[in-house]
Amino acid sequence: MSPTQPFLPFALPEIGEEEIAEVVDTLRSGWVTTGPKARRFEQDFSAFLGEPEGLHCIAVNSATAGLHLALEALGIAPGDEVITTTHTFTATAEVVRYLGADVKLVDIDPATLNIDPAAVEAAITPRTKAIMPVHYGGLAADMPALLDIAHRHNLKVVEDAAHALPTTCGGCLVGTLASDATVFSFYANKTITTGEGGMLVTRDAALAQRAKTMRLHGMNRDAFDRFTAKVPSWYYEVVAPGFKYNLTDIAAALGIHQLKRALAFQQQRERLAAAYDRALAGLPVVLPPRPALGDQHSWHLYVLRLADGAGIHRDRFIERLFAAGIGCSVHYIPLHLHPYWRDRYGLTAAMFPHSQHAYERMLSLPLYTRMTEADVERVAAAVRAALR
Ligand SMILES: *Cc1c(COP(=O)(O)O)cnc(C)c1O
Protein backbone atom coordinates (compact mmCIF):
# COMPACT_ATOMS: atom_id res chain seq x y z
CA MET A 1 0.00 0.00 0.00
CA SER A 2 1.69 3.11 -1.21
CA PRO A 3 0.54 6.28 0.53
CA THR A 4 0.56 7.98 -2.85
CA GLN A 5 -2.39 5.91 -4.07
CA PRO A 6 -5.52 8.02 -4.38
CA PHE A 7 -8.29 7.56 -1.83
CA LEU A 8 -10.72 4.83 -2.90
CA PRO A 9 -14.15 6.16 -1.97
CA PHE A 10 -16.87 3.94 -0.55
CA ALA A 11 -19.25 4.60 -3.44
CA LEU A 12 -19.27 6.37 -6.82
CA PRO A 13 -22.02 6.57 -9.44
CA GLU A 14 -21.31 5.58 -13.04
CA ILE A 15 -22.83 8.21 -15.32
CA GLY A 16 -22.08 7.82 -19.03
CA GLU A 17 -22.24 10.07 -22.08
CA GLU A 18 -25.71 8.76 -23.01
CA GLU A 19 -27.11 9.85 -19.64
CA ILE A 20 -25.44 13.26 -20.03
CA ALA A 21 -26.76 13.71 -23.59
CA GLU A 22 -30.28 12.77 -22.48
CA VAL A 23 -30.18 15.28 -19.64
CA VAL A 24 -28.94 17.98 -22.01
CA ASP A 25 -31.72 17.08 -24.45
CA THR A 26 -34.22 17.47 -21.62
CA LEU A 27 -32.77 20.83 -20.64
CA ARG A 28 -33.07 22.05 -24.24
CA SER A 29 -36.55 20.59 -24.74
CA GLY A 30 -38.50 23.17 -22.80
CA TRP A 31 -39.97 20.54 -20.45
CA VAL A 32 -37.87 19.88 -17.36
CA THR A 33 -40.34 18.62 -14.77
CA THR A 34 -42.46 15.44 -14.90
CA GLY A 35 -43.38 14.76 -18.53
CA PRO A 36 -42.47 12.53 -21.47
CA LYS A 37 -39.18 11.22 -20.04
CA ALA A 38 -40.69 10.30 -16.69
CA ARG A 39 -43.40 8.39 -18.60
CA ARG A 40 -40.84 6.65 -20.76
CA PHE A 41 -38.83 5.71 -17.66
CA GLU A 42 -41.96 4.18 -16.14
CA GLN A 43 -42.66 2.23 -19.34
CA ASP A 44 -39.04 1.08 -19.61
CA PHE A 45 -39.11 -0.01 -15.97
CA SER A 46 -42.20 -2.11 -16.61
CA ALA A 47 -40.47 -3.66 -19.63
CA PHE A 48 -37.39 -4.34 -17.51
CA LEU A 49 -39.58 -6.29 -15.09
CA GLY A 50 -40.93 -8.31 -18.03
CA GLU A 51 -44.17 -6.33 -18.36
CA PRO A 52 -46.17 -8.58 -16.07
CA GLU A 53 -49.94 -8.36 -16.52
CA GLY A 54 -51.41 -5.32 -14.78
CA LEU A 55 -48.15 -3.98 -13.35
CA HIS A 56 -48.09 -0.24 -12.65
CA CYS A 57 -44.78 1.63 -12.36
CA ILE A 58 -44.97 5.06 -10.73
CA ALA A 59 -41.87 7.27 -10.79
CA VAL A 60 -41.29 9.30 -7.64
CA ASN A 61 -38.58 11.62 -6.35
CA SER A 62 -37.28 9.14 -3.74
CA ALA A 63 -37.87 5.65 -2.44
CA THR A 64 -38.94 7.25 0.81
CA ALA A 65 -41.72 9.03 -1.09
CA GLY A 66 -42.70 5.76 -2.79
CA LEU A 67 -42.89 3.88 0.51
CA HIS A 68 -44.99 6.70 2.00
CA LEU A 69 -47.36 6.67 -1.00
CA ALA A 70 -47.73 2.88 -0.87
CA LEU A 71 -48.64 2.82 2.82
CA GLU A 72 -50.94 5.83 2.45
CA ALA A 73 -52.77 4.17 -0.43
CA LEU A 74 -53.15 1.00 1.65
CA GLY A 75 -54.90 3.07 4.32
CA ILE A 76 -52.26 2.74 7.05
CA ALA A 77 -53.41 5.15 9.77
CA PRO A 78 -53.12 5.99 13.48
CA GLY A 79 -53.73 2.93 15.62
CA ASP A 80 -52.19 0.59 13.05
CA GLU A 81 -48.88 -1.26 13.42
CA VAL A 82 -46.40 -2.06 10.66
CA ILE A 83 -43.65 -4.62 11.19
CA THR A 84 -40.18 -4.11 9.77
CA THR A 85 -36.56 -4.96 10.47
CA THR A 86 -34.44 -3.00 12.94
CA HIS A 87 -31.50 -3.58 10.58
CA THR A 88 -32.40 -0.97 7.97
CA PHE A 89 -32.18 2.69 7.07
CA THR A 90 -34.55 4.92 9.00
CA ALA A 91 -36.54 5.72 5.83
CA THR A 92 -38.17 2.28 5.91
CA ALA A 93 -39.70 2.98 9.31
CA GLU A 94 -40.18 6.76 9.25
CA VAL A 95 -42.88 6.60 6.58
CA VAL A 96 -45.05 4.59 8.99
CA ARG A 97 -44.76 7.46 11.48
CA TYR A 98 -45.66 10.01 8.75
CA LEU A 99 -49.08 8.32 8.75
CA GLY A 100 -49.36 8.29 12.54
CA ALA A 101 -49.14 4.50 12.70
CA ASP A 102 -46.66 2.62 14.88
CA VAL A 103 -43.56 0.66 13.93
CA LYS A 104 -42.87 -2.79 15.34
CA LEU A 105 -39.18 -3.49 14.83
CA VAL A 106 -38.03 -7.11 14.76
CA ASP A 107 -34.70 -8.91 14.62
CA ILE A 108 -32.88 -10.40 11.64
CA ASP A 109 -31.86 -13.88 10.66
CA PRO A 110 -28.10 -13.86 11.41
CA ALA A 111 -27.36 -16.04 8.38
CA THR A 112 -28.88 -13.63 5.83
CA LEU A 113 -29.11 -10.34 7.79
CA ASN A 114 -32.68 -10.14 6.44
CA ILE A 115 -35.85 -9.82 8.52
CA ASP A 116 -36.59 -13.06 10.39
CA PRO A 117 -40.04 -14.42 9.40
CA ALA A 118 -40.44 -16.17 12.79
CA ALA A 119 -39.82 -12.84 14.55
CA VAL A 120 -42.39 -11.21 12.27
CA GLU A 121 -45.01 -13.81 13.13
CA ALA A 122 -44.29 -13.45 16.86
CA ALA A 123 -44.74 -9.64 16.64
CA ILE A 124 -48.22 -9.72 15.08
CA THR A 125 -51.01 -8.17 17.17
CA PRO A 126 -54.64 -7.34 16.35
CA ARG A 127 -53.38 -3.87 15.31
CA THR A 128 -50.86 -5.18 12.75
CA LYS A 129 -51.71 -4.13 9.19
CA ALA A 130 -48.58 -4.60 7.13
CA ILE A 131 -45.08 -6.07 6.85
CA MET A 132 -42.19 -4.20 5.21
CA PRO A 133 -39.33 -6.53 4.28
CA VAL A 134 -36.02 -5.01 3.15
CA HIS A 135 -33.86 -6.94 0.67
CA TYR A 136 -30.77 -6.15 2.67
CA GLY A 137 -27.68 -5.44 0.61
CA GLY A 138 -29.46 -6.80 -2.45
CA LEU A 139 -30.11 -10.32 -1.15
CA ALA A 140 -33.81 -11.20 -1.34
CA ALA A 141 -35.62 -11.51 1.98
CA ASP A 142 -37.45 -14.81 2.61
CA MET A 143 -40.48 -13.70 0.61
CA PRO A 144 -42.25 -17.10 0.42
CA ALA A 145 -42.34 -17.27 4.24
CA LEU A 146 -43.29 -13.59 4.63
CA LEU A 147 -46.04 -13.74 2.00
CA ASP A 148 -47.40 -16.88 3.65
CA ILE A 149 -47.51 -15.13 7.04
CA ALA A 150 -49.19 -12.10 5.44
CA HIS A 151 -51.75 -14.31 3.75
CA ARG A 152 -52.60 -16.21 6.94
CA HIS A 153 -52.94 -13.01 9.02
CA ASN A 154 -54.53 -10.85 6.31
CA LEU A 155 -51.64 -8.36 6.24
CA LYS A 156 -50.35 -6.14 3.44
CA VAL A 157 -46.76 -6.45 2.24
CA VAL A 158 -44.72 -3.47 0.99
CA GLU A 159 -41.19 -4.40 -0.07
CA ASP A 160 -38.40 -1.90 0.52
CA ALA A 161 -36.42 -2.82 -2.59
CA ALA A 162 -34.03 0.14 -2.32
CA HIS A 163 -31.13 -2.33 -2.69
CA ALA A 164 -32.78 -4.86 -4.96
CA LEU A 165 -32.43 -3.86 -8.61
CA PRO A 166 -31.97 -6.42 -10.06
CA THR A 167 -32.50 -9.13 -7.44
CA THR A 168 -34.44 -12.33 -7.91
CA CYS A 169 -36.37 -14.43 -5.41
CA GLY A 170 -37.43 -17.94 -6.44
CA GLY A 171 -36.30 -17.04 -9.97
CA CYS A 172 -38.59 -13.97 -10.20
CA LEU A 173 -37.38 -10.39 -10.21
CA VAL A 174 -38.14 -8.40 -7.08
CA GLY A 175 -40.92 -6.10 -8.26
CA THR A 176 -42.91 -8.98 -9.75
CA LEU A 177 -43.58 -10.91 -6.53
CA ALA A 178 -46.99 -11.33 -4.91
CA SER A 179 -46.68 -8.37 -2.53
CA ASP A 180 -48.93 -5.31 -2.53
CA ALA A 181 -46.19 -2.88 -3.57
CA THR A 182 -42.44 -2.74 -4.14
CA VAL A 183 -40.33 0.40 -4.00
CA PHE A 184 -36.91 0.89 -5.61
CA SER A 185 -34.42 3.71 -4.90
CA PHE A 186 -32.27 5.60 -7.38
CA TYR A 187 -30.33 7.55 -4.76
CA ALA A 188 -26.74 8.42 -5.71
CA ASN A 189 -25.12 5.28 -4.28
CA LYS A 190 -27.77 2.72 -5.29
CA THR A 191 -27.38 0.17 -8.09
CA ILE A 192 -28.75 2.64 -10.65
CA THR A 193 -29.16 6.34 -9.96
CA THR A 194 -31.14 9.39 -11.00
CA GLY A 195 -29.41 11.54 -8.36
CA GLU A 196 -32.54 11.29 -6.26
CA GLY A 197 -35.47 9.16 -7.33
CA GLY A 198 -37.52 6.04 -6.83
CA MET A 199 -40.09 3.74 -8.44
CA LEU A 200 -43.25 2.42 -6.85
CA VAL A 201 -44.39 -0.82 -8.48
CA THR A 202 -47.75 -2.45 -7.83
CA ARG A 203 -50.34 -4.74 -9.41
CA ASP A 204 -53.11 -3.16 -7.32
CA ALA A 205 -54.94 -0.77 -9.68
CA ALA A 206 -56.60 1.14 -6.84
CA LEU A 207 -53.29 1.56 -5.02
CA ALA A 208 -51.70 2.80 -8.27
CA GLN A 209 -54.47 5.31 -8.89
CA ARG A 210 -54.30 6.68 -5.36
CA ALA A 211 -50.48 6.87 -5.42
CA LYS A 212 -50.51 8.75 -8.75
CA THR A 213 -52.97 11.27 -7.37
CA MET A 214 -51.14 11.72 -4.06
CA ARG A 215 -47.77 11.96 -5.86
CA LEU A 216 -48.85 15.39 -7.17
CA HIS A 217 -50.84 17.41 -4.65
CA GLY A 218 -53.93 15.21 -4.80
CA MET A 219 -54.73 16.64 -8.25
CA ASN A 220 -56.72 14.54 -10.68
CA ARG A 221 -54.62 15.65 -13.72
CA ASP A 222 -50.93 16.39 -13.92
CA ALA A 223 -49.38 19.44 -15.60
CA PHE A 224 -48.10 17.53 -18.64
CA ASP A 225 -51.59 16.08 -19.22
CA ARG A 226 -53.00 19.56 -19.27
CA PHE A 227 -50.12 20.98 -21.32
CA THR A 228 -50.54 18.39 -24.07
CA ALA A 229 -54.36 18.35 -24.17
CA LYS A 230 -55.96 19.35 -27.48
CA VAL A 231 -58.52 21.57 -25.79
CA PRO A 232 -58.09 24.40 -23.27
CA SER A 233 -56.97 22.49 -20.24
CA TRP A 234 -56.45 24.71 -17.27
CA TYR A 235 -59.04 22.80 -15.27
CA TYR A 236 -58.21 20.21 -12.60
CA GLU A 237 -59.68 19.19 -9.29
CA VAL A 238 -57.96 18.61 -5.97
CA VAL A 239 -59.42 15.46 -4.47
CA ALA A 240 -57.08 15.00 -1.46
CA PRO A 241 -54.30 16.84 0.41
CA GLY A 242 -51.51 15.22 -1.59
CA PHE A 243 -47.72 15.43 -1.61
CA LYS A 244 -45.01 16.72 -3.97
CA TYR A 245 -43.36 13.44 -4.89
CA ASN A 246 -43.12 13.53 -8.71
CA LEU A 247 -39.85 12.70 -10.52
CA THR A 248 -38.48 15.40 -12.84
CA ASP A 249 -37.75 14.67 -16.50
CA ILE A 250 -34.15 15.72 -15.80
CA ALA A 251 -33.83 12.85 -13.33
CA ALA A 252 -35.82 10.45 -15.51
CA ALA A 253 -33.41 11.19 -18.38
CA LEU A 254 -30.65 9.69 -16.26
CA GLY A 255 -32.87 6.76 -15.25
CA ILE A 256 -33.72 5.76 -18.82
CA HIS A 257 -30.05 5.11 -19.60
CA GLN A 258 -29.07 3.80 -16.18
CA LEU A 259 -31.81 1.18 -16.47
CA LYS A 260 -30.40 -0.01 -19.84
CA ARG A 261 -27.15 -0.71 -18.01
CA ALA A 262 -28.67 -2.32 -14.91
CA LEU A 263 -27.90 -5.91 -15.97
CA ALA A 264 -24.32 -5.08 -16.98
CA PHE A 265 -23.88 -3.18 -13.72
CA GLN A 266 -25.13 -6.23 -11.79
CA GLN A 267 -22.67 -8.49 -13.62
CA GLN A 268 -19.78 -6.17 -12.80
CA ARG A 269 -20.81 -5.98 -9.14
CA GLU A 270 -21.13 -9.77 -9.03
CA ARG A 271 -17.64 -10.16 -10.54
CA LEU A 272 -16.19 -7.79 -7.95
CA ALA A 273 -18.02 -9.54 -5.11
CA ALA A 274 -16.64 -12.89 -6.29
CA ALA A 275 -13.15 -11.35 -6.40
CA TYR A 276 -13.60 -10.16 -2.81
CA ASP A 277 -14.79 -13.64 -1.78
CA ARG A 278 -11.65 -15.21 -3.26
CA ALA A 279 -9.30 -12.60 -1.85
CA LEU A 280 -10.77 -12.71 1.66
CA ALA A 281 -11.24 -16.48 1.98
CA GLY A 282 -9.55 -17.94 5.03
CA LEU A 283 -9.36 -14.67 6.99
CA PRO A 284 -11.13 -14.33 10.37
CA VAL A 285 -14.14 -12.69 8.74
CA VAL A 286 -17.65 -13.78 7.82
CA LEU A 287 -18.22 -13.27 4.10
CA PRO A 288 -21.58 -11.99 2.82
CA PRO A 289 -24.34 -14.60 2.51
CA ARG A 290 -24.86 -16.05 -0.95
CA PRO A 291 -28.22 -16.04 -2.73
CA ALA A 292 -30.27 -19.24 -2.98
CA LEU A 293 -29.23 -21.52 -5.84
CA GLY A 294 -30.36 -20.03 -9.15
CA ASP A 295 -31.15 -16.64 -7.65
CA GLN A 296 -29.51 -13.31 -8.39
CA HIS A 297 -28.06 -10.94 -5.81
CA SER A 298 -27.92 -7.28 -6.88
CA TRP A 299 -24.72 -6.85 -4.84
CA HIS A 300 -25.63 -3.35 -3.76
CA LEU A 301 -23.48 -3.93 -0.66
CA TYR A 302 -20.55 -6.16 0.21
CA VAL A 303 -20.94 -6.58 3.96
CA LEU A 304 -18.12 -8.16 5.91
CA ARG A 305 -18.37 -9.23 9.56
CA LEU A 306 -15.30 -9.61 11.73
CA ALA A 307 -15.20 -13.07 13.26
CA ASP A 308 -15.10 -13.32 17.05
CA GLY A 309 -11.43 -14.33 16.86
CA ALA A 310 -10.43 -11.42 14.60
CA GLY A 311 -8.71 -9.67 17.51
CA ILE A 312 -9.62 -6.15 16.44
CA HIS A 313 -12.61 -3.94 17.10
CA ARG A 314 -14.67 -2.95 14.07
CA ASP A 315 -14.19 0.78 14.70
CA ARG A 316 -10.41 0.40 14.86
CA PHE A 317 -10.54 -1.82 11.77
CA ILE A 318 -12.36 0.89 9.79
CA GLU A 319 -9.80 3.44 10.98
CA ARG A 320 -6.99 1.27 9.65
CA LEU A 321 -8.69 0.91 6.27
CA PHE A 322 -9.26 4.65 6.15
CA ALA A 323 -5.57 5.23 6.95
CA ALA A 324 -4.80 2.94 3.99
CA GLY A 325 -6.89 5.20 1.76
CA ILE A 326 -10.07 3.09 1.67
CA GLY A 327 -13.56 4.36 2.39
CA CYS A 328 -15.96 2.06 4.24
CA SER A 329 -19.39 2.36 5.72
CA VAL A 330 -21.66 0.51 8.16
CA HIS A 331 -25.12 -0.67 7.11
CA TYR A 332 -26.72 0.01 9.43
CA ILE A 333 -26.60 1.48 12.86
CA PRO A 334 -29.75 -0.49 13.77
CA LEU A 335 -32.85 1.56 14.37
CA HIS A 336 -33.12 0.35 17.97
CA LEU A 337 -29.90 2.27 18.77
CA HIS A 338 -31.11 5.62 17.41
CA PRO A 339 -32.55 7.93 20.09
CA TYR A 340 -35.86 8.52 18.31
CA TRP A 341 -36.75 4.85 17.82
CA ARG A 342 -35.15 3.69 21.06
CA ASP A 343 -36.99 6.23 23.19
CA ARG A 344 -40.34 6.13 21.44
CA TYR A 345 -40.64 2.36 21.78
CA GLY A 346 -38.43 1.71 24.81
CA LEU A 347 -36.05 -0.48 22.78
CA THR A 348 -32.87 -2.13 24.07
CA ALA A 349 -30.07 -3.96 22.27
CA ALA A 350 -31.04 -7.14 24.13
CA MET A 351 -34.34 -7.22 22.21
CA PHE A 352 -32.42 -7.58 18.92
CA PRO A 353 -29.47 -9.85 19.68
CA HIS A 354 -28.73 -10.85 16.07
CA SER A 355 -28.87 -7.33 14.66
CA GLN A 356 -26.79 -6.04 17.57
CA HIS A 357 -24.19 -8.80 17.20
CA ALA A 358 -23.91 -8.17 13.45
CA TYR A 359 -23.80 -4.39 13.85
CA GLU A 360 -20.88 -4.53 16.28
CA ARG A 361 -18.79 -6.56 13.83
CA MET A 362 -19.88 -5.36 10.40
CA LEU A 363 -18.63 -2.99 7.76
CA SER A 364 -19.40 -2.48 4.09
CA LEU A 365 -16.44 -2.50 1.73
CA PRO A 366 -16.39 -0.37 -1.44
CA LEU A 367 -18.34 -2.08 -4.23
CA TYR A 368 -19.32 -0.20 -7.36
CA THR A 369 -19.07 -0.64 -11.09
CA ARG A 370 -16.22 1.80 -11.62
CA MET A 371 -13.97 -0.36 -9.42
CA THR A 372 -11.53 -2.77 -11.01
CA GLU A 373 -10.39 -6.15 -9.76
CA ALA A 374 -7.11 -4.39 -8.92
CA ASP A 375 -9.08 -2.08 -6.62
CA VAL A 376 -10.60 -5.16 -4.96
CA GLU A 377 -7.11 -6.57 -4.53
CA ARG A 378 -5.95 -3.31 -2.97
CA VAL A 379 -8.87 -3.33 -0.50
CA ALA A 380 -8.27 -7.01 0.30
CA ALA A 381 -4.58 -6.30 0.96
CA ALA A 382 -5.58 -3.50 3.35
CA VAL A 383 -8.05 -5.87 5.07
CA ARG A 384 -5.29 -8.48 5.49
CA ALA A 385 -2.90 -5.87 6.85
CA ALA A 386 -5.53 -4.49 9.26
CA LEU A 387 -6.16 -7.99 10.62
CA ARG A 388 -2.48 -8.62 11.38
C1 LIG B 1 -31.61 4.30 0.31
C2 LIG B 1 -32.64 3.59 1.11
C3 LIG B 1 -33.94 4.07 1.28
C4 LIG B 1 -34.34 5.44 0.85
O1 LIG B 1 -34.15 5.68 -0.48
P1 LIG B 1 -34.28 7.19 -0.99
O2 LIG B 1 -34.45 7.03 -2.48
O3 LIG B 1 -33.02 7.89 -0.62
O4 LIG B 1 -35.49 7.79 -0.36
C5 LIG B 1 -34.87 3.30 1.93
N1 LIG B 1 -34.54 2.10 2.42
C6 LIG B 1 -33.30 1.59 2.31
C7 LIG B 1 -33.02 0.25 2.87
C8 LIG B 1 -32.30 2.34 1.67
O5 LIG B 1 -31.06 1.85 1.59
Short mmCIF file of C-alpha atoms in Angstrom, two decimals, residues 23-245:
data_model
loop_
_atom_site.label_atom_id
_atom_site.label_comp_id
_atom_site.label_asym_id
_atom_site.label_seq_id
_atom_site.Cartn_x
_atom_site.Cartn_y
_atom_site.Cartn_z
CA VAL A 23 -30.18 15.28 -19.64
CA VAL A 24 -28.94 17.98 -22.01
CA ASP A 25 -31.72 17.08 -24.45
CA THR A 26 -34.22 17.47 -21.62
CA LEU A 27 -32.77 20.83 -20.64
CA ARG A 28 -33.07 22.05 -24.24
CA SER A 29 -36.55 20.59 -24.74
CA GLY A 30 -38.50 23.17 -22.80
CA TRP A 31 -39.97 20.54 -20.45
CA VAL A 32 -37.87 19.88 -17.36
CA THR A 33 -40.34 18.62 -14.77
CA THR A 34 -42.46 15.44 -14.90
CA GLY A 35 -43.38 14.76 -18.53
CA PRO A 36 -42.47 12.53 -21.47
CA LYS A 37 -39.18 11.22 -20.04
CA ALA A 38 -40.69 10.30 -16.69
CA ARG A 39 -43.40 8.39 -18.60
CA ARG A 40 -40.84 6.65 -20.76
CA PHE A 41 -38.83 5.71 -17.66
CA GLU A 42 -41.96 4.18 -16.14
CA GLN A 43 -42.66 2.23 -19.34
CA ASP A 44 -39.04 1.08 -19.61
CA PHE A 45 -39.11 -0.01 -15.97
CA SER A 46 -42.20 -2.11 -16.61
CA ALA A 47 -40.47 -3.66 -19.63
CA PHE A 48 -37.39 -4.34 -17.51
CA LEU A 49 -39.58 -6.29 -15.09
CA GLY A 50 -40.93 -8.31 -18.03
CA GLU A 51 -44.17 -6.33 -18.36
CA PRO A 52 -46.17 -8.58 -16.07
CA GLU A 53 -49.94 -8.36 -16.52
CA GLY A 54 -51.41 -5.32 -14.78
CA LEU A 55 -48.15 -3.98 -13.35
CA HIS A 56 -48.09 -0.24 -12.65
CA CYS A 57 -44.78 1.63 -12.36
CA ILE A 58 -44.97 5.06 -10.73
CA ALA A 59 -41.87 7.27 -10.79
CA VAL A 60 -41.29 9.30 -7.64
CA ASN A 61 -38.58 11.62 -6.35
CA SER A 62 -37.28 9.14 -3.74
CA ALA A 63 -37.87 5.65 -2.44
CA THR A 64 -38.94 7.25 0.81
CA ALA A 65 -41.72 9.03 -1.09
CA GLY A 66 -42.70 5.76 -2.79
CA LEU A 67 -42.89 3.88 0.51
CA HIS A 68 -44.99 6.70 2.00
CA LEU A 69 -47.36 6.67 -1.00
CA ALA A 70 -47.73 2.88 -0.87
CA LEU A 71 -48.64 2.82 2.82
CA GLU A 72 -50.94 5.83 2.45
CA ALA A 73 -52.77 4.17 -0.43
CA LEU A 74 -53.15 1.00 1.65
CA GLY A 75 -54.90 3.07 4.32
CA ILE A 76 -52.26 2.74 7.05
CA ALA A 77 -53.41 5.15 9.77
CA PRO A 78 -53.12 5.99 13.48
CA GLY A 79 -53.73 2.93 15.62
CA ASP A 80 -52.19 0.59 13.05
CA GLU A 81 -48.88 -1.26 13.42
CA VAL A 82 -46.40 -2.06 10.66
CA ILE A 83 -43.65 -4.62 11.19
CA THR A 84 -40.18 -4.11 9.77
CA THR A 85 -36.56 -4.96 10.47
CA THR A 86 -34.44 -3.00 12.94
CA HIS A 87 -31.50 -3.58 10.58
CA THR A 88 -32.40 -0.97 7.97
CA PHE A 89 -32.18 2.69 7.07
CA THR A 90 -34.55 4.92 9.00
CA ALA A 91 -36.54 5.72 5.83
CA THR A 92 -38.17 2.28 5.91
CA ALA A 93 -39.70 2.98 9.31
CA GLU A 94 -40.18 6.76 9.25
CA VAL A 95 -42.88 6.60 6.58
CA VAL A 96 -45.05 4.59 8.99
CA ARG A 97 -44.76 7.46 11.48
CA TYR A 98 -45.66 10.01 8.75
CA LEU A 99 -49.08 8.32 8.75
CA GLY A 100 -49.36 8.29 12.54
CA ALA A 101 -49.14 4.50 12.70
CA ASP A 102 -46.66 2.62 14.88
CA VAL A 103 -43.56 0.66 13.93
CA LYS A 104 -42.87 -2.79 15.34
CA LEU A 105 -39.18 -3.49 14.83
CA VAL A 106 -38.03 -7.11 14.76
CA ASP A 107 -34.70 -8.91 14.62
CA ILE A 108 -32.88 -10.40 11.64
CA ASP A 109 -31.86 -13.88 10.66
CA PRO A 110 -28.10 -13.86 11.41
CA ALA A 111 -27.36 -16.04 8.38
CA THR A 112 -28.88 -13.63 5.83
CA LEU A 113 -29.11 -10.34 7.79
CA ASN A 114 -32.68 -10.14 6.44
CA ILE A 115 -35.85 -9.82 8.52
CA ASP A 116 -36.59 -13.06 10.39
CA PRO A 117 -40.04 -14.42 9.40
CA ALA A 118 -40.44 -16.17 12.79
CA ALA A 119 -39.82 -12.84 14.55
CA VAL A 120 -42.39 -11.21 12.27
CA GLU A 121 -45.01 -13.81 13.13
CA ALA A 122 -44.29 -13.45 16.86
CA ALA A 123 -44.74 -9.64 16.64
CA ILE A 124 -48.22 -9.72 15.08
CA THR A 125 -51.01 -8.17 17.17
CA PRO A 126 -54.64 -7.34 16.35
CA ARG A 127 -53.38 -3.87 15.31
CA THR A 128 -50.86 -5.18 12.75
CA LYS A 129 -51.71 -4.13 9.19
CA ALA A 130 -48.58 -4.60 7.13
CA ILE A 131 -45.08 -6.07 6.85
CA MET A 132 -42.19 -4.20 5.21
CA PRO A 133 -39.33 -6.53 4.28
CA VAL A 134 -36.02 -5.01 3.15
CA HIS A 135 -33.86 -6.94 0.67
CA TYR A 136 -30.77 -6.15 2.67
CA GLY A 137 -27.68 -5.44 0.61
CA GLY A 138 -29.46 -6.80 -2.45
CA LEU A 139 -30.11 -10.32 -1.15
CA ALA A 140 -33.81 -11.20 -1.34
CA ALA A 141 -35.62 -11.51 1.98
CA ASP A 142 -37.45 -14.81 2.61
CA MET A 143 -40.48 -13.70 0.61
CA PRO A 144 -42.25 -17.10 0.42
CA ALA A 145 -42.34 -17.27 4.24
CA LEU A 146 -43.29 -13.59 4.63
CA LEU A 147 -46.04 -13.74 2.00
CA ASP A 148 -47.40 -16.88 3.65
CA ILE A 149 -47.51 -15.13 7.04
CA ALA A 150 -49.19 -12.10 5.44
CA HIS A 151 -51.75 -14.31 3.75
CA ARG A 152 -52.60 -16.21 6.94
CA HIS A 153 -52.94 -13.01 9.02
CA ASN A 154 -54.53 -10.85 6.31
CA LEU A 155 -51.64 -8.36 6.24
CA LYS A 156 -50.35 -6.14 3.44
CA VAL A 157 -46.76 -6.45 2.24
CA VAL A 158 -44.72 -3.47 0.99
CA GLU A 159 -41.19 -4.40 -0.07
CA ASP A 160 -38.40 -1.90 0.52
CA ALA A 161 -36.42 -2.82 -2.59
CA ALA A 162 -34.03 0.14 -2.32
CA HIS A 163 -31.13 -2.33 -2.69
CA ALA A 164 -32.78 -4.86 -4.96
CA LEU A 165 -32.43 -3.86 -8.61
CA PRO A 166 -31.97 -6.42 -10.06
CA THR A 167 -32.50 -9.13 -7.44
CA THR A 168 -34.44 -12.33 -7.91
CA CYS A 169 -36.37 -14.43 -5.41
CA GLY A 170 -37.43 -17.94 -6.44
CA GLY A 171 -36.30 -17.04 -9.97
CA CYS A 172 -38.59 -13.97 -10.20
CA LEU A 173 -37.38 -10.39 -10.21
CA VAL A 174 -38.14 -8.40 -7.08
CA GLY A 175 -40.92 -6.10 -8.26
CA THR A 176 -42.91 -8.98 -9.75
CA LEU A 177 -43.58 -10.91 -6.53
CA ALA A 178 -46.99 -11.33 -4.91
CA SER A 179 -46.68 -8.37 -2.53
CA ASP A 180 -48.93 -5.31 -2.53
CA ALA A 181 -46.19 -2.88 -3.57
CA THR A 182 -42.44 -2.74 -4.14
CA VAL A 183 -40.33 0.40 -4.00
CA PHE A 184 -36.91 0.89 -5.61
CA SER A 185 -34.42 3.71 -4.90
CA PHE A 186 -32.27 5.60 -7.38
CA TYR A 187 -30.33 7.55 -4.76
CA ALA A 188 -26.74 8.42 -5.71
CA ASN A 189 -25.12 5.28 -4.28
CA LYS A 190 -27.77 2.72 -5.29
CA THR A 191 -27.38 0.17 -8.09
CA ILE A 192 -28.75 2.64 -10.65
CA THR A 193 -29.16 6.34 -9.96
CA THR A 194 -31.14 9.39 -11.00
CA GLY A 195 -29.41 11.54 -8.36
CA GLU A 196 -32.54 11.29 -6.26
CA GLY A 197 -35.47 9.16 -7.33
CA GLY A 198 -37.52 6.04 -6.83
CA MET A 199 -40.09 3.74 -8.44
CA LEU A 200 -43.25 2.42 -6.85
CA VAL A 201 -44.39 -0.82 -8.48
CA THR A 202 -47.75 -2.45 -7.83
CA ARG A 203 -50.34 -4.74 -9.41
CA ASP A 204 -53.11 -3.16 -7.32
CA ALA A 205 -54.94 -0.77 -9.68
CA ALA A 206 -56.60 1.14 -6.84
CA LEU A 207 -53.29 1.56 -5.02
CA ALA A 208 -51.70 2.80 -8.27
CA GLN A 209 -54.47 5.31 -8.89
CA ARG A 210 -54.30 6.68 -5.36
CA ALA A 211 -50.48 6.87 -5.42
CA LYS A 212 -50.51 8.75 -8.75
CA THR A 213 -52.97 11.27 -7.37
CA MET A 214 -51.14 11.72 -4.06
CA ARG A 215 -47.77 11.96 -5.86
CA LEU A 216 -48.85 15.39 -7.17
CA HIS A 217 -50.84 17.41 -4.65
CA GLY A 218 -53.93 15.21 -4.80
CA MET A 219 -54.73 16.64 -8.25
CA ASN A 220 -56.72 14.54 -10.68
CA ARG A 221 -54.62 15.65 -13.72
CA ASP A 222 -50.93 16.39 -13.92
CA ALA A 223 -49.38 19.44 -15.60
CA PHE A 224 -48.10 17.53 -18.64
CA ASP A 225 -51.59 16.08 -19.22
CA ARG A 226 -53.00 19.56 -19.27
CA PHE A 227 -50.12 20.98 -21.32
CA THR A 228 -50.54 18.39 -24.07
CA ALA A 229 -54.36 18.35 -24.17
CA LYS A 230 -55.96 19.35 -27.48
CA VAL A 231 -58.52 21.57 -25.79
CA PRO A 232 -58.09 24.40 -23.27
CA SER A 233 -56.97 22.49 -20.24
CA TRP A 234 -56.45 24.71 -17.27
CA TYR A 235 -59.04 22.80 -15.27
CA TYR A 236 -58.21 20.21 -12.60
CA GLU A 237 -59.68 19.19 -9.29
CA VAL A 238 -57.96 18.61 -5.97
CA VAL A 239 -59.42 15.46 -4.47
CA ALA A 240 -57.08 15.00 -1.46
CA PRO A 241 -54.30 16.84 0.41
CA GLY A 242 -51.51 15.22 -1.59
CA PHE A 243 -47.72 15.43 -1.61
CA LYS A 244 -45.01 16.72 -3.97
CA TYR A 245 -43.36 13.44 -4.89
#
